[in-house]
Amino acid sequence: MLRWTLHKRTDQNPRTSCTLVSILVKELERAERGDLRHYIIPLLHTLMYTLIQAPCIPDELCARVYDFCKRLLTLPKPFCTIGLDYASRLQLERTAPGTLFQRMVISEHSLPSAPFPFQERIFIFADPELLPEAICKALATDTEAAQVSQSRRGCMSCVVTHALQAALGDTCDTHGLRARLQVTQQLLPCFSLVLLCLDTLEKQKALPAGDVELCFQQVVAAVEGSAGGSGRGQHRARLERIYQGILGSSPAGNAPQEGLQGTPLPNPNISFHLWTEDEQLWKELVLFLRPLSQSCEPEGPGQGLEAAELPELLPGCGCCGQSRFSVLSTDSGIERDLPAPDEPCAPCAERRRLHRKGGIKKKPSPLDSVALLQAGSAVPGEKPPGKTPGRAGMPPEPAAPRRRLHTARVVLLGDDRILGRLAQAFHSLRKREARRVFLTPRLDLQFYHIPVVPSAAAVSAGAGSLGDHAGPEELCEVAGYLGRADPWYESNINTLCHIIPKLATMPSSPSRALVTDLFLPDVIAYYARMGTQPVLFQVHSVKVLFQDPAQDPAEDVFLTELLVQVQESPSHRELSTAKRKSTLDGPGMDLTVTYRRVVLSDRQKELALALRSTGLLMKAIPAEEAEGLGCLSVTVTEIIKSSHLAGRSFSAVANRFRTRIIKVRSPEQRPFTVRLDKDSRRTYRDVIGLDVSPCLEPSYCLQKTRTTKLSPQETEDVGLVKYLPKSLLLPINTFAGVIP
């Protein structure tokens, strides 16, 4: 709340930007001298967020920040990583002031820009079965209210105004610019709007929408051209000509001396989704890449979706279900021979004409796999895909990988149960991508987590058979680990765990939809913009064997924990036998546990246990940071029988060990239940055995299978397999990652 208030005050009073930056730089230098590293990253994030929004910062002050970021390169991760990222951004900002603000607004609102064609969107997912209706409704209302205040023209006007003021400084007539560009009311503070109406609204006539877009394109071209290497003087001269073209013949020096008037940073494009379908995440990402208006247009061989998947993924397009397969082509190849697009959903009709059934599928070449490997390292500035002409006798260079122009920031609201569901969806997505690459070369997928725990009554009512795990701390183990690893995440994000339910129960104001300073959208935007350091969580796979031999084994994944409990309702045939046996052997059931123990020397040592137990708990999230994220902490509750003069007694002893691979069997074929990720909806009954191991990356498994078929004698990873990631890791972004 304090950080949000600080940024809002700076936003409303831009004159304090230079003072705040100067104070933050002094605090950073003092933390560096005192070796107080845990203060560096929070101060640096606050400083950069202020620099992006500030209308004009002196170059001497930017130079001090730039030098400090360069000194961070001598420190270990994550300090050197964040320092390098911010140093490269500051170098751009010093060359062409306003570049960071401009690029952020263009990408977040998908504004048309040829020099910078990147797009971003924030997807908020909440499970309606885990959160009360009041919380979901409040989040949807705030998100919708934040989007109502944004408009295409308003965002373009903000980019133009901020770029001109960053280049011209105090000589820029901000009020005149706003009047000509007609900045919308929602994007201006109230006092600026009053001044605008009194001083310049009647003096200046607003530009048409087409002229505003033309000015926007000119400013973007000038700023991106200056960021490419031209000097700061040429940058100022270019923007001064654009400024004079907007305001007329009045020179820049005739601006009223009113000081700095900042331009508020618009909220990003945020969409709120109730996670009701298993494939909903995949569908939303596909529609982000290929909207309904473009989803049916063929993009190239092997780049589109399967014909059978299109009707399923695009339910809003009714005529997609009427696709037919043609054998004979009736297309003359002449554009004017095509029918006029007056029939409904012309792209779908075009796809029906051009789609063909059958055909020979070409076997993927090794270059395709190489392109998939290189897709993860695609960065802006690479040459576009295509063939380059080579010299005579020289083979042509392979096509460059497709640039990732889209970034999807998926924010999960809830506790560990929704993260378990995310692990399922992520594993399904990776399996789909291994079979046919579609999202990987085009989309940069980022995951974020905001813990939300409703009241204790709602937790106990919705948790089902959670039992002892119904507490907020047990339901938010991932958020607790992230808070221990990153103190800035703890103070900014983990504190929302109890704030969001309180905000949802507050009475709504009639003018809430008109309020621009919405707390939750602003905090989510700050987290998505500044949280760029991922923490990698190992996803574990589990194979469940059932009591019925006719039932196929089930395969699933989990992220946080797996719980094994003795099944309470045995069949009628086994009821009398189980009662007699339990009186003799005590409570619980016989289990055989085989596992590979994790030791410091990293040597594999396989052990086996045969014991009587009432339950078994595997936790993948360590209670302490030093334990690491790659192992399972297993707790087996063993029943010890003792005999004495008074008779027999039974006591429970907890056996704890760490492992990566474990197998559990019931030698008596007595069933037990298995629950994954604390979610009662993911419970397996009548289980007699399970195998748990780290989940492998599906692309690694597929390539390993192909290599094994070609070279059955090879046991080690050879060829492309050794360059692929072996384990499936779920990245969740924080502000600093794991601070050692």
Short mmCIF file of C-alpha atoms in Angstrom, two decimals, residues 41 60 69 78 81 117 126 155 191 214 234 257 273 291 308 395 441 488 531 594 606 623 652 655 701 729:
data_model
loop_
_atom_site.label_atom_id
_atom_site.label_comp_id
_atom_site.label_asym_id
_atom_site.label_seq_id
_atom_site.Cartn_x
_atom_site.Cartn_y
_atom_site.Cartn_z
CA ILE A 41 16.47 -4.82 -5.52
CA GLU A 60 23.39 13.44 -14.98
CA CYS A 69 23.62 -0.82 -12.46
CA PRO A 78 20.03 -12.20 -9.29
CA THR A 81 20.89 -10.22 -14.03
CA PRO A 117 5.61 -4.71 -33.29
CA ALA A 126 -9.43 -17.52 -10.88
CA CYS A 155 -3.03 5.73 -25.32
CA PHE A 191 -6.51 19.28 -11.51
CA LEU A 214 -0.32 9.99 -37.89
CA GLN A 234 19.13 14.71 -33.52
CA GLN A 257 6.24 28.30 -17.42
CA HIS A 273 -11.29 -15.24 -16.67
CA PRO A 291 -8.00 -13.50 -32.99
CA ALA A 308 -10.34 -30.54 -36.23
CA PRO A 395 24.40 -23.79 -49.24
CA PRO A 441 8.13 -19.95 -31.47
CA TRP A 488 9.94 -7.65 -2.11
CA GLY A 531 8.39 -9.16 -11.86
CA THR A 594 10.75 -48.35 -2.39
CA GLU A 606 17.81 -47.48 -3.33
CA ALA A 623 9.77 -25.66 4.53
CA ALA A 652 2.47 -43.72 15.67
CA ASN A 655 9.52 -41.55 9.36
CA CYS A 701 10.61 -37.66 -24.27
CA LEU A 729 9.89 -26.92 -14.62
#
